[in-house]
Coordinates of C-alpha atoms in Angstrom, one line a residue:
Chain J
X21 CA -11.7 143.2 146.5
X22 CA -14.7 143.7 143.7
X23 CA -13.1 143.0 140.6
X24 CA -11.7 139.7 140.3
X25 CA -9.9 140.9 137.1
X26 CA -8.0 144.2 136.7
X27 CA -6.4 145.1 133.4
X28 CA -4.4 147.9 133.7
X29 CA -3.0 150.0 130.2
X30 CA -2.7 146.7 128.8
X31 CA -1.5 146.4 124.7
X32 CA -0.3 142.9 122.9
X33 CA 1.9 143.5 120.1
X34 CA 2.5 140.1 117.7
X35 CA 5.1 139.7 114.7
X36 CA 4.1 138.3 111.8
X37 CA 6.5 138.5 108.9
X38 CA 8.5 141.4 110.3
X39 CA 5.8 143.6 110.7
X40 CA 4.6 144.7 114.1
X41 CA 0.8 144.3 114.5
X42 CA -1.0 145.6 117.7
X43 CA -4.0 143.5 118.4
X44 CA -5.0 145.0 121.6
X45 CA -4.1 148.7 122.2
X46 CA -3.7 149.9 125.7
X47 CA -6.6 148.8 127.5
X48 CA -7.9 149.3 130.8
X49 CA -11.1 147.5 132.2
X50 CA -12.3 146.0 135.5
X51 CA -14.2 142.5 136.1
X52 CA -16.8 142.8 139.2
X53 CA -17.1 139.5 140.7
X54 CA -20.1 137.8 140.2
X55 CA -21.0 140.1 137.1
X56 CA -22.0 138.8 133.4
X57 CA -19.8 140.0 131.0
X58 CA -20.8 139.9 127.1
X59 CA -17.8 141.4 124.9
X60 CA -18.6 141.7 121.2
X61 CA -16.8 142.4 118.5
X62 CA -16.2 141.1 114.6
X63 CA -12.9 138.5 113.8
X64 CA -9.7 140.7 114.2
X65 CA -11.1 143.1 116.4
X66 CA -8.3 141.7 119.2
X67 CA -11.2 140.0 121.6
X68 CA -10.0 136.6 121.4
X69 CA -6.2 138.1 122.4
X70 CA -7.9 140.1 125.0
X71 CA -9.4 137.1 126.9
X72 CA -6.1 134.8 126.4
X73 CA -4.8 137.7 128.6
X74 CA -7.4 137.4 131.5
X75 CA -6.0 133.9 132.3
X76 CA -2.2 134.3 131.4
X77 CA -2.0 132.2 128.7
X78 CA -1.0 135.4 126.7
X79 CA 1.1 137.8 128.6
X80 CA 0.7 141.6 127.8
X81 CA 3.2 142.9 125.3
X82 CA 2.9 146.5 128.1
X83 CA 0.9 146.9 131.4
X84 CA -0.2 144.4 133.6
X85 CA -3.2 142.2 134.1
X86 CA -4.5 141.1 138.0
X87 CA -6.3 138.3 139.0
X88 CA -7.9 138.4 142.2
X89 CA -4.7 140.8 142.7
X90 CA -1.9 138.2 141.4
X91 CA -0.2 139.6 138.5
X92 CA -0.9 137.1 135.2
X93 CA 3.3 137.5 134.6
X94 CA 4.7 135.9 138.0
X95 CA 5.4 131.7 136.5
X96 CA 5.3 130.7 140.7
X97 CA 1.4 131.3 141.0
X98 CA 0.9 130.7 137.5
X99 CA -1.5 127.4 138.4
X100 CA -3.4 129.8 140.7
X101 CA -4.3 132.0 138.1
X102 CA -5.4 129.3 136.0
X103 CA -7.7 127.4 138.8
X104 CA -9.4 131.1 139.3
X105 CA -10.2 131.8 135.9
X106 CA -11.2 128.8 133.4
X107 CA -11.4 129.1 129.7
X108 CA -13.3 127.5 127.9
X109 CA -12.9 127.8 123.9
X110 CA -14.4 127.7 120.4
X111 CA -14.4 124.1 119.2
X112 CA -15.8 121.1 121.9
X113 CA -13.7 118.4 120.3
X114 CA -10.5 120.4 120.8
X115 CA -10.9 120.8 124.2
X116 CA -11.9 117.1 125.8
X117 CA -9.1 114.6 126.8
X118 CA -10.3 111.6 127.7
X119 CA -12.7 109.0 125.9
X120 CA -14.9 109.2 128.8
X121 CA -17.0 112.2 129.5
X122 CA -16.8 112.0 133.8
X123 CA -13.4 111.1 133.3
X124 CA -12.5 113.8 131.4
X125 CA -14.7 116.3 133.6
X126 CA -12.2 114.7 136.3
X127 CA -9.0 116.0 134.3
X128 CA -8.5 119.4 136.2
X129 CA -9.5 118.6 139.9
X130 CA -6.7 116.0 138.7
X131 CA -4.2 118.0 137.9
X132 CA -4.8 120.1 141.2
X133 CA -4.1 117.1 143.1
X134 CA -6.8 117.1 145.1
X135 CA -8.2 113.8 147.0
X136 CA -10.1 111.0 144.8
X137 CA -13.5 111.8 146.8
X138 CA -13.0 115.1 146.4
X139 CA -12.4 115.0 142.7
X140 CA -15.8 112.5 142.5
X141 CA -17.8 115.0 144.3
X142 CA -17.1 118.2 142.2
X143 CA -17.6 115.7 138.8
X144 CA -20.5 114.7 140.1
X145 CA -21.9 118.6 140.9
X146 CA -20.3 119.7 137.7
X147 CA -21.9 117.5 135.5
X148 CA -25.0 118.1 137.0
X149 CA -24.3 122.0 136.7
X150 CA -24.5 121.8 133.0
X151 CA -27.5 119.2 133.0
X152 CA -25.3 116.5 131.6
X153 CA -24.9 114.3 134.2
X154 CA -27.0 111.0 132.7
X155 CA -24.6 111.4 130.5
X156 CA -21.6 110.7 132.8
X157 CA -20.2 107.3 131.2
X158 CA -20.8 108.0 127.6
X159 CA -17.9 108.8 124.8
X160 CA -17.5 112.1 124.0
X161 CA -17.9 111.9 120.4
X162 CA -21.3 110.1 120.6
X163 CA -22.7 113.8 121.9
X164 CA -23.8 116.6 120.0
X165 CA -21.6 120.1 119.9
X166 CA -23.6 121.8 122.3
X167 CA -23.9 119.0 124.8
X168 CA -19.7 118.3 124.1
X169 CA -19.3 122.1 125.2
X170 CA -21.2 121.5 128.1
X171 CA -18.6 118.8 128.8
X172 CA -16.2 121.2 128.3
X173 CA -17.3 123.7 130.5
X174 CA -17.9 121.1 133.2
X175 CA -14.4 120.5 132.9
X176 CA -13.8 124.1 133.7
X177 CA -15.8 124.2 136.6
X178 CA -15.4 121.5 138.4
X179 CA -12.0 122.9 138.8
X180 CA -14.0 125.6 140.6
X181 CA -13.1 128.4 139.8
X182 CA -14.5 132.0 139.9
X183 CA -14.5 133.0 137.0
X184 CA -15.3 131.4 133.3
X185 CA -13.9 133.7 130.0
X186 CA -15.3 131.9 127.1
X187 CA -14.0 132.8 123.6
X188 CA -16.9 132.1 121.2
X189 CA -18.0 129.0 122.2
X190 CA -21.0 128.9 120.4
X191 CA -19.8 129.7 117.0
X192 CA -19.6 126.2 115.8
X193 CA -22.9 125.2 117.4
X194 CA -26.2 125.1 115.6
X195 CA -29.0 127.5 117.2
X196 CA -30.4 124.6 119.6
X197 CA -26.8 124.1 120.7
X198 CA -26.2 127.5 121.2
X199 CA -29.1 128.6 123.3
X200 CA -28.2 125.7 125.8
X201 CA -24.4 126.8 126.1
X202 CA -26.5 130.4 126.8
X203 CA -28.8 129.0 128.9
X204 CA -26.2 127.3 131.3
X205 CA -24.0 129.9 131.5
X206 CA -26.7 132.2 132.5
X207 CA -27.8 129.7 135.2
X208 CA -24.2 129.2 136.9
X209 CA -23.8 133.3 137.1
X210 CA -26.9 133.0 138.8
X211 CA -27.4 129.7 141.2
X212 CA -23.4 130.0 141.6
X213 CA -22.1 133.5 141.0
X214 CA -19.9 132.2 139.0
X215 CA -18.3 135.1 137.0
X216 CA -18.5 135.2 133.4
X217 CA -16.8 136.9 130.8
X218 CA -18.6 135.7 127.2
X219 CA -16.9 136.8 123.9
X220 CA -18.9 136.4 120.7
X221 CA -20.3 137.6 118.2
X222 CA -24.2 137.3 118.4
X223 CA -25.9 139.7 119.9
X224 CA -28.2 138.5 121.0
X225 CA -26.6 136.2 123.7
X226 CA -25.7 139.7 125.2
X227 CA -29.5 140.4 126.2
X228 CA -29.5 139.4 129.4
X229 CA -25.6 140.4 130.3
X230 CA -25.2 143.1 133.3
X231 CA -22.7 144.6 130.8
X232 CA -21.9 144.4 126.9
X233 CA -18.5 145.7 125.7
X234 CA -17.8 146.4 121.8
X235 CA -14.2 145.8 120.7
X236 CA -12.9 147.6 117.4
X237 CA -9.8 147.4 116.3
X238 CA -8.0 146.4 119.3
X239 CA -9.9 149.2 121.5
X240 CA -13.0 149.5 123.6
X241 CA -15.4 151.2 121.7
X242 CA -18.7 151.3 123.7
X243 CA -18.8 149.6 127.5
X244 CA -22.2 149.9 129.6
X245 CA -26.0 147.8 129.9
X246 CA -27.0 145.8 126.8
X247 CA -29.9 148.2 126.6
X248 CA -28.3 151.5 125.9
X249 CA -25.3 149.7 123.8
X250 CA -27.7 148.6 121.4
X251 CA -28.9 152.1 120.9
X252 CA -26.2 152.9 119.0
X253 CA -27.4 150.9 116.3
X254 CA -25.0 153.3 113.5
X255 CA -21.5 152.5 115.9
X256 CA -22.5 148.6 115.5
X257 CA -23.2 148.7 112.1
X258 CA -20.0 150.4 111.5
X259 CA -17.8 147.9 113.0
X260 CA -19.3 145.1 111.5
X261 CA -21.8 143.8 113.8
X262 CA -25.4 143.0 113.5
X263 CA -27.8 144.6 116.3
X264 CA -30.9 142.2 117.4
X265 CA -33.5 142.4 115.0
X266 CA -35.9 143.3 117.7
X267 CA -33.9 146.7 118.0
X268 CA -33.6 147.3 114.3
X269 CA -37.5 147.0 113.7
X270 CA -37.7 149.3 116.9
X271 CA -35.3 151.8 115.7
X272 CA -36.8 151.9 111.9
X273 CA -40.4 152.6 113.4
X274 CA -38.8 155.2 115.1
X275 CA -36.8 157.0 112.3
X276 CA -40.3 156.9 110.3
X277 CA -41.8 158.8 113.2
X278 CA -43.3 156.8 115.8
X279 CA -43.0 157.1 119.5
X280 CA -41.0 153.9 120.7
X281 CA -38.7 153.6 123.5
X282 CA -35.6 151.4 121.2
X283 CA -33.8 149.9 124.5
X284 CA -36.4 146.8 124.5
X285 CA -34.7 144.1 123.3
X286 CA -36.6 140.8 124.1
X287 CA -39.2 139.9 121.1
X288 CA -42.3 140.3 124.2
X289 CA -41.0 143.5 125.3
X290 CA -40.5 144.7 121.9
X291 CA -44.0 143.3 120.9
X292 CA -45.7 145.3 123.8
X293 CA -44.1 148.0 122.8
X294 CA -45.3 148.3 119.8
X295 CA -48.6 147.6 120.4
X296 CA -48.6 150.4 123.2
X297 CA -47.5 152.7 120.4
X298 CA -50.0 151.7 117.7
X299 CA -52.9 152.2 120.2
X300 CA -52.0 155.7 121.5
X301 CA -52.0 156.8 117.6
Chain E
X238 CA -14.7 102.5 104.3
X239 CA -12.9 104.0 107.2
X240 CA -16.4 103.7 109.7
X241 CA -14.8 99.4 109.4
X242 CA -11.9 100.6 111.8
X243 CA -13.0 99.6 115.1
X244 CA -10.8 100.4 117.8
X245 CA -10.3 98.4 121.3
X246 CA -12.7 95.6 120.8
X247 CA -14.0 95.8 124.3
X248 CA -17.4 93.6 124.8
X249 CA -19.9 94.8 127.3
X250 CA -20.7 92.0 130.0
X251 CA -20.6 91.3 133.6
X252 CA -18.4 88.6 134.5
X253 CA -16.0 87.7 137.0
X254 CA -13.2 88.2 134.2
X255 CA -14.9 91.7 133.6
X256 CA -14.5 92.4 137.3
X257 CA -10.9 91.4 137.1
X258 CA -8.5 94.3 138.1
X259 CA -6.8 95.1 134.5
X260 CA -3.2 95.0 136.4
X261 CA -4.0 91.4 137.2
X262 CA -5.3 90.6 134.3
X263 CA -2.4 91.6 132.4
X264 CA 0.5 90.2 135.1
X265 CA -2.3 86.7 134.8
X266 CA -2.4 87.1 130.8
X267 CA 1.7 87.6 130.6
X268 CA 1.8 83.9 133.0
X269 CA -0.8 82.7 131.2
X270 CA 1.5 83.1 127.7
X271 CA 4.6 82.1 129.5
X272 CA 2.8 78.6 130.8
X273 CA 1.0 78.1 127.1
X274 CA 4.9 77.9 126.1
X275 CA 6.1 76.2 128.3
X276 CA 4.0 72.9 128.2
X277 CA 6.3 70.8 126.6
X278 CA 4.0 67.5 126.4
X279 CA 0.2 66.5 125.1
X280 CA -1.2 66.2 128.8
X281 CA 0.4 69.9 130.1
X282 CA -0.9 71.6 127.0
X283 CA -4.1 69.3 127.1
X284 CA -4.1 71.1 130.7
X285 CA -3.7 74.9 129.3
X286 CA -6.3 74.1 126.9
X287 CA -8.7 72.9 129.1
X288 CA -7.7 76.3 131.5
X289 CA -7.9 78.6 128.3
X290 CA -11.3 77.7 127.3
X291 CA -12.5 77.9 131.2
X292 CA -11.5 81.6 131.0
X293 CA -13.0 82.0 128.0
X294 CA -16.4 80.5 129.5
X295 CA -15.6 83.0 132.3
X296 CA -15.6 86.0 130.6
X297 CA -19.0 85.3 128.7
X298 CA -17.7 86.5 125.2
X299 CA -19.4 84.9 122.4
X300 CA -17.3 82.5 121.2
X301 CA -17.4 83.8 117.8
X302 CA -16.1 86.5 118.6
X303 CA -12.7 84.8 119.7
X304 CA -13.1 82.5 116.1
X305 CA -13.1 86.1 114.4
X306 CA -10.0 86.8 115.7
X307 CA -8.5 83.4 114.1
X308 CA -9.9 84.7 110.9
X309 CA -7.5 87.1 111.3
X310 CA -4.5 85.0 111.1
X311 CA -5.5 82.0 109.1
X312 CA -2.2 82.1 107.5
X313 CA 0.4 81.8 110.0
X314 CA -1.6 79.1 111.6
X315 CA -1.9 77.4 107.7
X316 CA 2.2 78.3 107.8
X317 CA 3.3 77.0 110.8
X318 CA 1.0 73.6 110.7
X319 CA 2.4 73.0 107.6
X320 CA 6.3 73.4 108.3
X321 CA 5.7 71.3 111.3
X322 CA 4.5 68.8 109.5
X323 CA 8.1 67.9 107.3
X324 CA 9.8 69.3 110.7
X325 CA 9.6 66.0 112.3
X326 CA 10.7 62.4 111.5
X327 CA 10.0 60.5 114.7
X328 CA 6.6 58.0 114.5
X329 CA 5.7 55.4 111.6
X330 CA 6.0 57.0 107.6
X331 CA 2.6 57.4 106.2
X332 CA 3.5 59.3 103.2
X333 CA 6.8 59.3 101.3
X334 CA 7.1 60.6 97.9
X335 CA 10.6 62.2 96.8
X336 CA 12.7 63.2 99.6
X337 CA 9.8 63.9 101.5
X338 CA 8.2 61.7 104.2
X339 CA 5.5 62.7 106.3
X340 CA 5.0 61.0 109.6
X341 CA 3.0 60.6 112.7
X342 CA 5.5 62.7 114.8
X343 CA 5.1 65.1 112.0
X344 CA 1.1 65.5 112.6
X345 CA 1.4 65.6 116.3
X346 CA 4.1 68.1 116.2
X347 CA 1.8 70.4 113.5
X348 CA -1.2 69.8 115.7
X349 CA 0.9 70.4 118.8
X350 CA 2.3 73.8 117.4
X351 CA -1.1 74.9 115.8
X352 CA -2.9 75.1 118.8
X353 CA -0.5 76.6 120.8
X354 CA -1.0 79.5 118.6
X355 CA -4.7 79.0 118.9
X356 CA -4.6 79.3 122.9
X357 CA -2.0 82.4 122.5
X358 CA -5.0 84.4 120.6
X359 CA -7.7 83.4 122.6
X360 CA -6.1 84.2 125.6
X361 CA -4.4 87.6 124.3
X362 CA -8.4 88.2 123.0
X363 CA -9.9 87.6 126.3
X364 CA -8.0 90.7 127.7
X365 CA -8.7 93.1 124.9
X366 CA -12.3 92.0 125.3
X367 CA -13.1 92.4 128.7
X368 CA -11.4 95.4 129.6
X369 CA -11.9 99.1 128.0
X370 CA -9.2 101.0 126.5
X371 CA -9.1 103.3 129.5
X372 CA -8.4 101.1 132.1
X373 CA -5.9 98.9 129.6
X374 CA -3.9 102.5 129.7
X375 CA -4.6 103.6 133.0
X376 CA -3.2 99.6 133.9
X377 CA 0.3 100.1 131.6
X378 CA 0.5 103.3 133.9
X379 CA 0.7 101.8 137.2
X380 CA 2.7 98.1 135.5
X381 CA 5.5 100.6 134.3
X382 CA 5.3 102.9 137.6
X383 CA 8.8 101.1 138.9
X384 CA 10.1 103.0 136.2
X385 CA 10.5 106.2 137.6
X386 CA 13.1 104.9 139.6
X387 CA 15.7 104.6 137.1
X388 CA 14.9 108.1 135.8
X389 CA 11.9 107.2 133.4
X390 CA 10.0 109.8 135.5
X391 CA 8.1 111.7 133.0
X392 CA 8.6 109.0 129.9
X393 CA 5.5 106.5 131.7
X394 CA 3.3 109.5 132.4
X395 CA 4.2 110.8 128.9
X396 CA 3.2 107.5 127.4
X397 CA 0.0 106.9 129.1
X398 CA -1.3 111.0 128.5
X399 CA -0.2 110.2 124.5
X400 CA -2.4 106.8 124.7
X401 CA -5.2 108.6 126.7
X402 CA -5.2 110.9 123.8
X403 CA -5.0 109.2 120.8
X404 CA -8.2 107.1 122.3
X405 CA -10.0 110.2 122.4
X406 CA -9.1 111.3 118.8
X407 CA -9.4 108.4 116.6
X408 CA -12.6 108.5 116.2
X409 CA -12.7 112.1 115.6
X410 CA -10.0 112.1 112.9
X411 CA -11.5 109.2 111.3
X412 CA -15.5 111.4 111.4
X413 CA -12.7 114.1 110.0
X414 CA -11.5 111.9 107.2
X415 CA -14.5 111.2 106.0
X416 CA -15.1 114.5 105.8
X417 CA -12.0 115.7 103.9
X418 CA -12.8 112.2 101.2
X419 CA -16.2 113.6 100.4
X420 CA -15.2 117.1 99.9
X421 CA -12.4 115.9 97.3
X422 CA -14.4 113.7 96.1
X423 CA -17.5 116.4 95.4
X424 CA -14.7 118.4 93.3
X425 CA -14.2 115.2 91.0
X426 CA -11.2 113.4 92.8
X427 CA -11.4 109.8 91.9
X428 CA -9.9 107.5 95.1
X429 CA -11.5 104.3 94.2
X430 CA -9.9 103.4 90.3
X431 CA -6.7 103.2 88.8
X432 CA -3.4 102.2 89.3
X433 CA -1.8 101.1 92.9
X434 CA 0.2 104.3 91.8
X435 CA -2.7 106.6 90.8
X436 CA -4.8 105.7 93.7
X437 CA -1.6 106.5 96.8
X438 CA -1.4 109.7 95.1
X439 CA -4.9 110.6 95.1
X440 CA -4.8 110.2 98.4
X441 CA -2.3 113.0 99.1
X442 CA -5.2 115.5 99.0
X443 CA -6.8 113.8 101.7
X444 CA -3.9 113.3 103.7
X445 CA -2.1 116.7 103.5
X446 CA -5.3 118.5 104.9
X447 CA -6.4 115.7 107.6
X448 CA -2.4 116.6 109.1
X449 CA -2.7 120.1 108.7
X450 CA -5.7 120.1 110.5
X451 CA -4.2 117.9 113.4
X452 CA -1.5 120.0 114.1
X453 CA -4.2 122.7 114.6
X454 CA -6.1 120.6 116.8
X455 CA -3.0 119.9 119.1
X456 CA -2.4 123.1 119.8
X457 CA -5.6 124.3 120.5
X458 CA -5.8 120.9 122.7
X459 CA -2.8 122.1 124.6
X460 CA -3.7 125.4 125.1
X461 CA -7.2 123.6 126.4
X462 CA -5.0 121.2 128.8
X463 CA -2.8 124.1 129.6
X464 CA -6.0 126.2 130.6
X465 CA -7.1 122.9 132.7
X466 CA -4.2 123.0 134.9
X467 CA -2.1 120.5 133.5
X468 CA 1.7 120.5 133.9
X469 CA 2.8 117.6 133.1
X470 CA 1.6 115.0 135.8
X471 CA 3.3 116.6 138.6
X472 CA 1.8 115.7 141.9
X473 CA -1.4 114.5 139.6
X474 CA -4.2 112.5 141.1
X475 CA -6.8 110.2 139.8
X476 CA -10.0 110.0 140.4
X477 CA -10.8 106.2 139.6
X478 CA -8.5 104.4 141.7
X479 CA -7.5 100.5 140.9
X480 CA -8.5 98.3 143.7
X481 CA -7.8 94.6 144.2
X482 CA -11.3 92.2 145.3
X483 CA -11.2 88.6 146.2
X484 CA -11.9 88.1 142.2
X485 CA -8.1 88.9 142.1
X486 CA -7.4 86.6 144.9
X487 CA -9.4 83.5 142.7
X488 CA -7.5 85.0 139.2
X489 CA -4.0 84.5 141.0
X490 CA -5.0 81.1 143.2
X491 CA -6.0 79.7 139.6
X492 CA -3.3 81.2 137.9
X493 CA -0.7 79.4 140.8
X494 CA -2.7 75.6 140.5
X495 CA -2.3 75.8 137.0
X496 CA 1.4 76.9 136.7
X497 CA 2.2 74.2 139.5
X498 CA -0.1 71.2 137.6
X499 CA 1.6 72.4 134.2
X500 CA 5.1 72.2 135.6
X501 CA 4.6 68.6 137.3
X502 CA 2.8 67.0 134.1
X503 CA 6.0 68.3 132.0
X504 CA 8.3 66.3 134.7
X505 CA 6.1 63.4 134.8
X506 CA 5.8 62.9 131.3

């Protein structure tokens, strides 16, 4: 099997004072294993519902939702679902249960009842993993946000799982702290081919993604490499997000006539490019 | 204001007391209460004082520490030293004015009471300083274990996962008050004049938001622990696991000579 998570014609549907609201409309999208995932998309635009779903902590309203080919709906293999794909979430403090950071990283492999060795070893790696591990016996709320949501997502993995959906969870992290939630999960896809799905909504922690998705409205709106989704610098603007600035500058110097390729994104590709373009004219 | 709230007063040091496993200590600290009571005469409490003060030099707490605790509870000790005093009429009468006679049975008795109270604290103190909140928790856990027995099941889990928690939180809802006092008090909310009655209900709009905001928290923390594969401690592990060392074995020998040289002084004498 390729895609650890299938979503087939998948809507939610909420109720809030009587009135029917659909926050994700009928929704179809694959997960390839070992693939980095970046979906954007602007507050209300149904992403957050859309990644409670991966995980079964939502159920889908209509249509179903597969993890490595267990349906999210079955309560029997509900765990299952849950040790395959971890969540990790918006706010750090939220998220940590115990006063101590290895205990708390020792929460999950807890709860799967696995053997006390065992459950030191994966601490151990896990910790490590996110670069945190000197900081194995400290309190939690001694650390700053980005290195609590490292704690956080060590908690996730040393669960082990194969994939990690994280909903936001820079947005309450200053930029230091959010390049080094970037960072990380960057270097688990890679060193561990560890899925990830990544919702936000700063673009430019979708640079280096093997896909970017743009949620509107509870629908998929755009869906293929970072490069050609930032093309459509108009569609983003129209739903509320903000492209890099790298691909602004490159698309104004190319409405005012000059002969740049737009789909660079990083500030030295963009930088050569520019210069390429000066010195031909 | 609020950064005076310390909580678990645990004091970093490596002793044989520190070493101590927590369920031992506890079962040890329990005796040791039971004992404190139970010397009836000068020499057996003589003999729990001399015991008390050994563990204290054990567990290489500064004493102050232990005196800062008294501090605490000045009062009763005042209290009680001084009903003791009239409580007795045994001895020779070295004061008598009215119907009131104070006598050397009285000042025995008053000493006697006071520093039972003294050696309750210390030893109560020498428990909550040498082990952490965590283990104290994860210690009540295994003590009330029996439990599940008589269809407590889920009730000592419960209990230990709420203590667990509310360790972790404190000091974020205390960062979080703090918070919440400054923003009120940056839109002109006055907390520190007025009346008893005008300062409890300026603290309403610190309150109402600080438990708003907690419910939020808890369930964004249980969708976290949900997320984390928790399900209520069923077939749980742990990853620290208790273990008894031969600093256990010396705890329980001393705790066994003492009960045994307590119980033959109160005969004797």
């Amino acid at each position: 099997m390729d895609n650890i998570i299938e979503i087939k014609n998948v809507s939610f549907e909420y109720t809030d004072e009587q009135t029917v609201h659909t926050a994700v409309k009928n929704i179809n999208l694959n997960i390839k294993r070992g693939s980095f995932t970046v979906i954007l998309g602007h507050n209300g635009s149904g992403k957050s519902t859309l990644a409670k779903m991966m995980n079964g902590l939502n159920k889908p309203t209509f249509g179903d939702v597969f993890v490595d080919g267990i349906n999210t709906r079955d309560e029997e293999t509900e765990i299952e679902v849950k040790r395959r794909v971890g969540m990790v979430f918006q706010n750090p403090d939220n998220q940590l249960v115990a006063s101590i950071v290895e205990e708390d990283v020792a929460f999950g492999p807890e709860n799967l009842g696995l053997e006390p060795e065992v459950i030191r070893q994966r601490v151990d790696k896990a910790l490590k993993a996110v670069g945190m591990a000197e900081f194995a016996n400290s309190t939690p709320h001694r650390l700053s946000g980005g290195q609590k949501q490292r704690i956080a997502i060590a908690g996730i993995i040393a669960m082990e799982p194969e994939c990690l959906v994280l909903d936001e969870p820079t947005a309450m992290l200053d930029p230091k702290g959010r390049r080094e939630i970037i960072n990380t999960l960057e270097r688990l896809n890679k060193e561990k081919s560890i899925t990830v799905v990544l919702i936000t909504h700063y673009m430019e922690e979708a640079e280096n993604a093997d896909r970017v998705l743009v949620m509107n409205d509870g629908e998929i709106i755009e869906d293929g490499k970072p490069s050609e989704v930032f093309q459509n610098v108009k569609l983003l603007k129209s739903v509320g997000l903000d492209v890099p600035q790298t691909t602004e500058l490159l698309y104004a110097l190319k409405q005012k006539g000059f002969s740049v390729d737009t789909s660079k994104i990083s500030i030295k590709d963009t930088a050569k490019e520019i210069a390429k373009s000066f010195f031909k004219e | 204001m609020l950064k005076d709230i310390t909580f678990g007063q645990y004091y970093e040091a490596s002793s044989p007391v520190h070493k101590c496993d927590p369920r031992v200590k506890i079962i040890l600290m329990l005796c040791f209460i039971v004992f404190i009571f139970v010397s009836q005469n000068a020499f057996a409490l003589a003999l729990s004082t001399v015991a008390v003060f050994f563990v204290l030099l054990l567990s290489r707490v500064p004493m102050k520490l232990f005196l800062k605790n008294l501090k605490a509870i000045w009062f009763v000790l005042f209290f009680t030293a001084v009903i003791n005093l009239f409580y007795s009429n045994s001895g020779t009468v070295l004061l008598h004015f009215w119907k009131i006679e104070i006598t050397t049975g009285g000042i025995y008795r008053s000493i006697f009471m006071a520093l039972r109270i003294v050696l309750l604290i210390f030893i109560s103190s020498v428990l909550t300083y040498t082990t952490t909140p965590n283990s104290l928790t994860e210690a009540i856990e295994r003590l009330l274990s029996p439990l599940k027995y008589i269809g407590l099941k889920n009730a000592v889990h419960t209990f230990a996962m709420m203590m667990t928690i509310a360790l972790r939180f404190i000091p974020t809802l205390i960062e979080e008050a703090e918070k919440i006092m400054n923003a009120q008090k940056a839109r002109g909310a006055d907390l520190e004049n007025g009346s008893l009655v005008e300062r409890v209900k300026a603290l309403i709009p610190i309150l109402i938001p600080l438990l708003i905001s907690s419910v939020r928290r808890a369930y964004e923390l249980a969708e976290a622990m949900e997320c984390r594969c928790y399900n209520g401690g069923e077939g749980k592990t742990r990853m620290k696991q208790l273990r008894m060392s031969t600093v256990d074995l010396y705890a329980i020998i001393f705790i066994v000579v003492f009960a045994a040289l307590v119980i033959t002084l109160n005969i004797i004498f």
